Amino acid sequence: MSRQRRSTIRDVAEKAGVSIATVSKYVNRQQSFSQAVEDKLRSAIADLGYSQNPMARSMVTGRTTAIGLAVMDIANPHYANVVKGANRVALENGYNLLVVDMEESIAAARPLLEALSPRTDGLIVSARIPPDVVKWLANLDKPVAFLGQPEGEDVLTVGTDSVQVASLLAQYLVRQGFRKFGYVGYSRASWNIERLRGLRDVLEPAGLALQVFDVDEPTSEAGERAAARALLRPDRPDVIIGCNDLVAIGLMSEARSLGFKVPEDVAFAGIDNIPTSRYVAPPLTTVDVCSQATGEVVMKQIMAMIENKPQPENLTLEPALIIRESTQRIPV
Amino acid sequence: MSRQRRSTIRDVAEKAGVSIATVSKYVNRQQSFSQAVEDKLRSAIADLGYSQNPMARSMVTGRTTAIGLAVMDIANPHYANVVKGANRVALENGYNLLVVDMEESIAAARPLLEALSPRTDGLIVSARIPPDVVKWLANLDKPVAFLGQPEGEDVLTVGTDSVQVASLLAQYLVRQGFRKFGYVGYSRASWNIERLRGLRDVLEPAGLALQVFDVDEPTSEAGERAAARALLRPDRPDVIIGCNDLVAIGLMSEARSLGFKVPEDVAFAGIDNIPTSRYVAPPLTTVDVCSQATGEVVMKQIMAMIENKPQPENLTLEPALIIRESTQRIPV
DNA sequence: CTGAAAGCGCTAACAT
DNA sequence: ATGTTAGCGCTTTCAG
């Protein structure tokens, strides 16, 4: 492996016999050139394999043409799809999307974002970070948007309304004839209270019971671990809602291992509509939270802010109920 | 939102009444200071909310303390887990991992990597990129490692041996008594021929048939679309291997929709051992390719190269057969 | 222990 | 159309 020094604008200028300013203008297509200069430049650049150093460029322009996206857990397909959406839009518009994974550790958020921020023109950040970091972000010298609503801060937010998402699901389940509800939440997430409220808004007026459980991480493994707690009890729920599909899938799987028939003995539903929710057994009823569209919309919003263009209106996306077999019980 | 200018080392120096060199040394903990200076510096930095601009720093040091990871498709849980592994190790060692998604588009690889490369001290790249880009990467002035073996280039590679992975699976399936094999490959991936060869190495000596099909993208949706082609034919295979779990899951799902009993009528197996392979119906037999460990190992390797430290030895990971119900047929 | 000054690779006035 | 020059924010000799 040849560890040759990367060639600079000065190398090109020298080889082509012009000034570095000319090279800069050529590389940035800022004007036209005499045929002679253009030819020399083209071949010098090709010979040297020169390409701009975006960092040096950024130092003077103050722009990076990169946008940062910090997610809680890239292994969660919901976030992976947000990334997909944001990435596509970014690339189409000449931006690079730089993704960092916060590993569900809110403690690590601050240093990660401090490192990411100066490398970007704008930031997209998962909502579940500490208030002081949110405040720091809000005072940053660049546009910031959040995926979900951070606690008690009035900041730019893109996504579905968590209350609405939960209500939508609860309404359907009530219609299906379920009477004893369980919710396995993730209390550390900012959206958890909202989802709970969405459920209660529907269940309390109807006089229906809601038992609440909690997992320590929003994963299928945690869902599996929580299943026994929710199921092996006299007042066992007849439907259990996972705070997201991952958790619901784990719950459902363990329920079957425990000998329960799904949905006959106990039904399950999730939230997110991750791709695999279709393929589990039985296919999981869930609410589509428009993961990819969220990424697209938040990216457009950030770009508009960077470029001082008129900004998109609708930052709240409409969730959609996805009915599958995991809740298809013949009503009693 | 206050769009105040980010404060610089000069602001801190002025406020603390010292030179910028002193601030720099303080921030980088390069020596000790008089109590007076230390106090002034601490409070000035706190007041101003100063933090270093890593780009400016990189300009002079030539180091970024960031490592780039370019994956084909972040929505593929295999890659998501590689990211997890790499990210954890990076963070533990004071590096930042910058992830970019190439969206399964090899055409976009070059510009993406050109933008990413100068922002990093080293690069980790999915193998499936064009030879000229591989060559360009190999001549870069920084360490590069590949996830898998790029076509015909002798470069640093981390991961499992695709031939071995496929052979391992085939051997087990032969032992299980399967006789007519199907493989649904993804011919655009560099590992496809190797996986095919691994299968043939086992099947041909045993005189067993292998029908080969192809998908145009390595996803569950593509697997679903391919299912009919592989199943609705007189010489239908009794076991079908998907080139990865995603494809296998799609195949299996569609097979069941088509009325086949799995594994009684036709069995399925995948490759990767993505988390959801456990939760589909029936649970999918697969080969663990150590996704997370791959990320960890490749990260350690890159760091060692950057820091000129002795490098890890084993860059080839040992795959493990994961036997689940999708192939558990009572042998004929 | 502290500071002055050079310069990383590049762009953006401002000349010519 | 092309060149000169002053920095962007920072680190790093080198002096003091």
Coordinates of C-alpha atoms in Angstrom, one line a residue, chain B:
Chain B
M1 CA -33.2 30.2 17.9
S2 CA -30.1 32.3 18.5
R3 CA -27.8 31.9 15.6
Q4 CA -24.7 33.1 17.5
R5 CA -21.3 32.5 16.1
R6 CA -19.6 29.6 17.6
S7 CA -16.8 30.8 19.9
T8 CA -13.3 30.2 18.9
I9 CA -10.0 29.7 20.6
R10 CA -9.3 33.4 20.2
D11 CA -12.5 34.3 22.1
V12 CA -11.3 32.2 25.0
A13 CA -7.8 33.5 24.9
E14 CA -9.1 37.1 25.0
K15 CA -11.6 36.5 27.8
A16 CA -9.0 34.7 29.9
G17 CA -6.3 37.1 29.1
V18 CA -3.8 34.6 27.7
S19 CA -2.5 33.6 24.3
I20 CA -4.2 31.2 22.0
A21 CA -1.3 28.9 22.3
T22 CA -2.0 28.5 26.0
V23 CA -5.6 27.8 25.4
S24 CA -4.7 25.2 22.9
K25 CA -2.3 23.5 25.3
Y26 CA -4.9 23.6 28.0
V27 CA -7.6 22.1 25.9
N28 CA -5.4 19.4 24.8
R29 CA -4.0 18.7 28.3
Q30 CA -0.5 19.0 27.1
Q31 CA 1.1 20.4 30.2
S32 CA 0.4 21.9 33.6
F33 CA -0.5 25.5 34.2
S34 CA -0.3 28.1 37.0
Q35 CA -3.4 28.0 39.2
A36 CA -4.4 31.5 38.1
V37 CA -4.3 30.7 34.4
E38 CA -6.0 27.4 34.9
D39 CA -8.9 29.1 36.7
K40 CA -9.4 31.8 34.2
L41 CA -9.3 29.3 31.4
R42 CA -11.8 27.0 32.9
S43 CA -14.3 29.7 33.5
A44 CA -13.8 31.4 30.2
I45 CA -14.4 28.1 28.4
A46 CA -17.5 27.4 30.5
D47 CA -18.9 30.9 29.9
L48 CA -18.4 30.8 26.2
G49 CA -19.5 27.2 25.9
Y50 CA -16.3 26.7 23.9
S51 CA -15.4 23.5 22.3
Q52 CA -12.7 22.7 19.8
N53 CA -13.4 22.8 16.1
P54 CA -12.2 19.3 15.1
M55 CA -11.9 20.4 11.4
A56 CA -9.5 23.2 12.2
R57 CA -7.6 20.8 14.4
S58 CA -7.4 18.2 11.7
M59 CA -6.1 20.8 9.2
V60 CA -2.9 21.1 11.2
T61 CA -2.5 17.7 12.9
G62 CA -3.6 15.7 9.8
R63 CA -5.7 13.6 12.1
T64 CA -9.5 13.5 12.5
T65 CA -10.1 10.9 15.2
A66 CA -12.9 9.8 13.0
I67 CA -13.3 6.6 11.1
G68 CA -15.6 6.2 8.1
L69 CA -17.8 3.1 7.5
A70 CA -19.5 2.8 4.2
V71 CA -22.2 0.1 4.0
M72 CA -24.3 -1.1 1.1
D73 CA -27.6 -0.9 3.0
I74 CA -28.0 0.2 6.5
A75 CA -31.5 -1.3 6.6
N76 CA -30.0 -4.8 6.3
P77 CA -29.6 -5.9 9.9
H78 CA -26.3 -7.6 9.1
Y79 CA -24.8 -4.2 8.3
A80 CA -26.5 -2.5 11.2
N81 CA -24.8 -5.0 13.5
V82 CA -21.4 -4.5 11.9
V83 CA -21.9 -0.8 12.6
K84 CA -22.8 -1.6 16.3
G85 CA -19.7 -3.6 16.8
A86 CA -17.4 -1.1 15.1
N87 CA -19.1 1.9 16.9
R88 CA -18.6 0.4 20.3
V89 CA -14.9 -0.2 19.8
A90 CA -14.4 3.2 18.2
L91 CA -16.1 5.0 21.1
E92 CA -14.2 3.0 23.7
N93 CA -11.0 4.2 22.0
G94 CA -11.8 7.9 21.5
Y95 CA -12.7 7.7 17.9
N96 CA -15.9 8.7 16.2
L97 CA -17.5 6.4 13.7
L98 CA -19.1 8.2 10.7
V99 CA -21.5 5.9 8.8
V100 CA -22.6 6.5 5.2
D101 CA -25.1 4.4 3.3
M102 CA -24.4 3.6 -0.3
E103 CA -27.9 2.5 -1.0
E104 CA -26.9 -0.6 -2.9
S105 CA -25.8 1.7 -5.6
I106 CA -22.2 1.0 -6.7
A107 CA -22.3 4.0 -9.0
A108 CA -22.7 6.3 -6.1
A109 CA -19.8 4.7 -4.2
R110 CA -17.0 6.9 -5.6
P111 CA -18.3 10.3 -4.8
L112 CA -19.5 9.2 -1.4
L113 CA -16.1 7.8 -0.5
E114 CA -14.3 10.8 -1.9
A115 CA -16.4 13.0 0.4
L116 CA -16.0 10.7 3.4
S117 CA -12.3 9.9 3.1
P118 CA -10.8 13.3 3.9
R119 CA -13.0 13.5 7.0
T120 CA -11.5 10.4 8.5
D121 CA -8.3 8.7 9.5
G122 CA -9.3 5.4 8.0
L123 CA -12.0 3.7 6.1
I124 CA -14.1 0.6 6.3
V125 CA -15.9 -0.3 3.1
S126 CA -18.3 -2.9 1.9
A127 CA -16.6 -5.1 -0.6
R128 CA -19.1 -4.7 -3.4
I129 CA -17.7 -1.6 -5.1
P130 CA -16.2 -1.3 -8.6
P131 CA -12.5 -2.4 -9.1
D132 CA -11.4 1.2 -10.0
V133 CA -12.8 2.5 -6.7
V134 CA -11.0 -0.3 -4.9
K135 CA -7.8 0.6 -6.6
W136 CA -8.3 4.3 -5.7
L137 CA -8.9 3.3 -2.1
A138 CA -5.8 1.1 -2.0
N139 CA -3.7 4.1 -3.0
L140 CA -5.2 6.4 -0.5
D141 CA -3.0 8.0 2.1
K142 CA -4.9 6.2 4.9
P143 CA -5.7 2.7 6.1
V144 CA -8.6 1.0 4.4
A145 CA -10.2 -2.4 5.3
F146 CA -13.0 -4.2 3.4
L147 CA -16.0 -6.0 4.7
G148 CA -15.7 -9.1 2.5
Q149 CA -13.4 -9.7 -0.5
P150 CA -13.6 -7.2 -3.3
E151 CA -13.3 -8.7 -6.8
G152 CA -9.8 -9.6 -7.8
E153 CA -8.0 -7.2 -5.5
D154 CA -5.5 -8.1 -2.9
V155 CA -6.7 -5.9 0.0
L156 CA -7.2 -6.1 3.7
T157 CA -10.4 -8.1 4.4
V158 CA -12.4 -8.9 7.5
G159 CA -15.2 -11.3 7.9
T160 CA -16.2 -14.9 7.5
D161 CA -15.1 -17.0 4.5
S162 CA -18.1 -17.1 2.2
V163 CA -17.1 -20.5 0.7
Q164 CA -16.9 -22.0 4.2
V165 CA -20.1 -20.4 5.3
A166 CA -22.0 -22.0 2.4
S167 CA -20.3 -25.4 2.7
L168 CA -21.1 -25.5 6.4
L169 CA -24.8 -25.0 5.6
A170 CA -24.8 -27.4 2.7
Q171 CA -23.1 -30.2 4.7
Y172 CA -25.7 -29.9 7.4
L173 CA -28.6 -29.9 4.9
V174 CA -27.2 -33.0 3.2
R175 CA -27.0 -34.7 6.6
Q176 CA -30.6 -33.8 7.1
G177 CA -31.4 -35.8 4.1
F178 CA -32.3 -33.1 1.6
R179 CA -31.7 -34.1 -2.0
K180 CA -32.9 -31.3 -4.3
F181 CA -31.3 -28.0 -3.5
G182 CA -32.3 -24.5 -4.6
Y183 CA -30.2 -21.4 -4.1
V184 CA -31.6 -17.9 -4.5
G185 CA -28.5 -15.8 -5.0
Y186 CA -27.8 -12.1 -5.6
S187 CA -25.4 -12.2 -8.4
R188 CA -24.4 -8.6 -8.1
A189 CA -22.7 -9.2 -4.7
S190 CA -19.1 -10.1 -4.7
W191 CA -19.7 -13.0 -2.3
N192 CA -22.3 -14.6 -4.4
I193 CA -19.9 -16.8 -6.5
E194 CA -18.1 -17.8 -3.4
R195 CA -21.3 -18.9 -1.6
L196 CA -22.3 -20.8 -4.7
R197 CA -18.9 -22.5 -4.9
G198 CA -19.2 -23.4 -1.2
L199 CA -22.5 -25.1 -2.0
R200 CA -21.2 -26.9 -5.1
D201 CA -18.1 -28.1 -3.3
V202 CA -20.4 -30.1 -1.1
L203 CA -23.3 -31.0 -3.4
E204 CA -21.5 -32.0 -6.6
P205 CA -19.3 -34.8 -5.0
A206 CA -22.5 -36.1 -3.5
G207 CA -24.3 -36.0 -6.8
L208 CA -27.0 -33.7 -5.6
A209 CA -28.9 -31.3 -7.8
L210 CA -28.6 -27.5 -7.3
Q211 CA -30.9 -25.1 -9.0
V212 CA -29.9 -21.5 -9.0
F213 CA -32.1 -18.5 -9.0
D214 CA -31.4 -14.8 -8.6
V215 CA -32.9 -11.7 -7.1
D216 CA -32.2 -8.2 -8.1
E217 CA -31.8 -6.9 -4.6
P218 CA -31.0 -8.8 -1.4
T219 CA -34.3 -8.0 0.4
S220 CA -37.3 -9.9 1.7
E221 CA -39.5 -8.3 -0.9
A222 CA -37.2 -9.6 -3.6
G223 CA -37.3 -13.0 -1.9
E224 CA -41.1 -13.0 -2.0
R225 CA -41.1 -12.2 -5.7
A226 CA -38.6 -15.0 -6.4
A227 CA -40.5 -17.6 -4.5
A228 CA -43.0 -18.7 -7.2
R229 CA -40.2 -19.1 -9.7
A230 CA -38.4 -21.5 -7.4
L231 CA -41.4 -23.3 -6.1
L232 CA -43.9 -23.7 -8.9
R233 CA -42.1 -26.2 -11.1
P234 CA -42.1 -29.9 -11.5
D235 CA -38.6 -30.4 -10.1
R236 CA -39.2 -28.3 -7.1
P237 CA -36.3 -28.2 -4.6
D238 CA -36.9 -29.8 -1.2
V239 CA -34.8 -27.1 0.4
I240 CA -34.1 -23.6 -0.7
I241 CA -31.2 -21.5 0.6
G242 CA -31.5 -17.8 0.5
C243 CA -28.3 -15.8 -0.1
N244 CA -29.0 -14.0 3.1
D245 CA -31.6 -14.2 5.8
L246 CA -33.6 -11.3 4.4
V247 CA -34.1 -13.1 1.1
A248 CA -34.8 -16.5 2.9
I249 CA -37.4 -14.9 5.1
G250 CA -39.2 -13.5 2.0
L251 CA -39.0 -16.8 0.2
M252 CA -40.4 -18.7 3.2
S253 CA -43.2 -16.3 3.8
E254 CA -44.4 -16.4 0.2
A255 CA -44.0 -20.2 0.1
R256 CA -46.5 -20.4 3.0
S257 CA -48.8 -18.0 1.2
L258 CA -48.6 -20.2 -1.8
G259 CA -49.9 -23.1 0.4
F260 CA -46.6 -25.0 1.0
K261 CA -45.9 -26.4 4.5
V262 CA -42.5 -25.4 5.8
P263 CA -40.4 -27.4 6.4
E264 CA -42.5 -30.4 5.5
D265 CA -43.1 -29.5 1.8
V266 CA -40.0 -27.4 1.4
A267 CA -37.4 -26.3 3.8
F268 CA -35.6 -23.0 4.0
A269 CA -32.3 -21.7 5.2
G270 CA -30.5 -18.4 5.2
I271 CA -27.2 -16.8 5.9
D272 CA -26.2 -14.1 8.4
N273 CA -28.2 -14.9 11.5
I274 CA -29.9 -11.5 11.7
P275 CA -31.8 -11.0 14.9
T276 CA -35.2 -11.5 13.4
S277 CA -34.4 -14.8 11.9
R278 CA -35.3 -16.3 15.3
Y279 CA -38.7 -14.8 15.3
V280 CA -40.1 -15.6 11.9
A281 CA -42.3 -18.6 11.2
P282 CA -40.9 -21.1 11.4
P283 CA -37.6 -19.9 13.0
L284 CA -35.0 -19.8 10.3
T285 CA -32.0 -22.1 10.1
T286 CA -29.0 -19.9 9.2
V287 CA -25.3 -19.4 9.5
D288 CA -24.0 -16.9 12.0
V289 CA -21.4 -14.7 10.2
C290 CA -20.5 -12.8 13.4
S291 CA -21.8 -9.5 12.2
Q292 CA -21.0 -7.6 15.4
A293 CA -17.6 -9.3 15.9
T294 CA -16.8 -8.4 12.3
G295 CA -17.4 -4.7 13.2
E296 CA -15.2 -5.0 16.3
V297 CA -12.4 -6.8 14.6
V298 CA -12.3 -4.5 11.6
M299 CA -12.3 -1.5 13.8
K300 CA -9.5 -2.8 15.9
Q301 CA -7.5 -3.5 12.8
I302 CA -8.0 0.0 11.4
M303 CA -7.1 1.6 14.7
A304 CA -4.0 -0.5 14.9
M305 CA -3.0 0.6 11.4
I306 CA -3.6 4.3 12.1
E307 CA -1.6 4.1 15.3
N308 CA 1.1 1.9 13.8
K309 CA 0.6 -0.7 16.5
P310 CA 0.9 -4.4 16.1
Q311 CA -2.1 -5.6 14.2
P312 CA -4.6 -8.3 15.2
E313 CA -4.0 -11.7 13.6
N314 CA -7.3 -13.3 12.9
L315 CA -9.2 -11.3 10.4
T316 CA -11.2 -14.3 9.3
L317 CA -14.0 -15.2 11.7
E318 CA -15.4 -18.6 12.3
P319 CA -19.0 -19.0 11.1
A320 CA -21.4 -21.0 13.2
L321 CA -24.4 -23.1 12.0
I322 CA -27.6 -22.1 13.7
I323 CA -30.1 -24.9 13.5
R324 CA -33.8 -23.9 13.8
E325 CA -37.2 -25.3 12.7
S326 CA -37.2 -24.2 9.1
T327 CA -35.1 -27.2 8.2
Q328 CA -36.1 -29.7 10.9
R329 CA -37.8 -32.3 8.8
I330 CA -38.1 -35.9 9.7
P331 CA -35.7 -37.3 7.1
V332 CA -37.5 -39.5 4.5

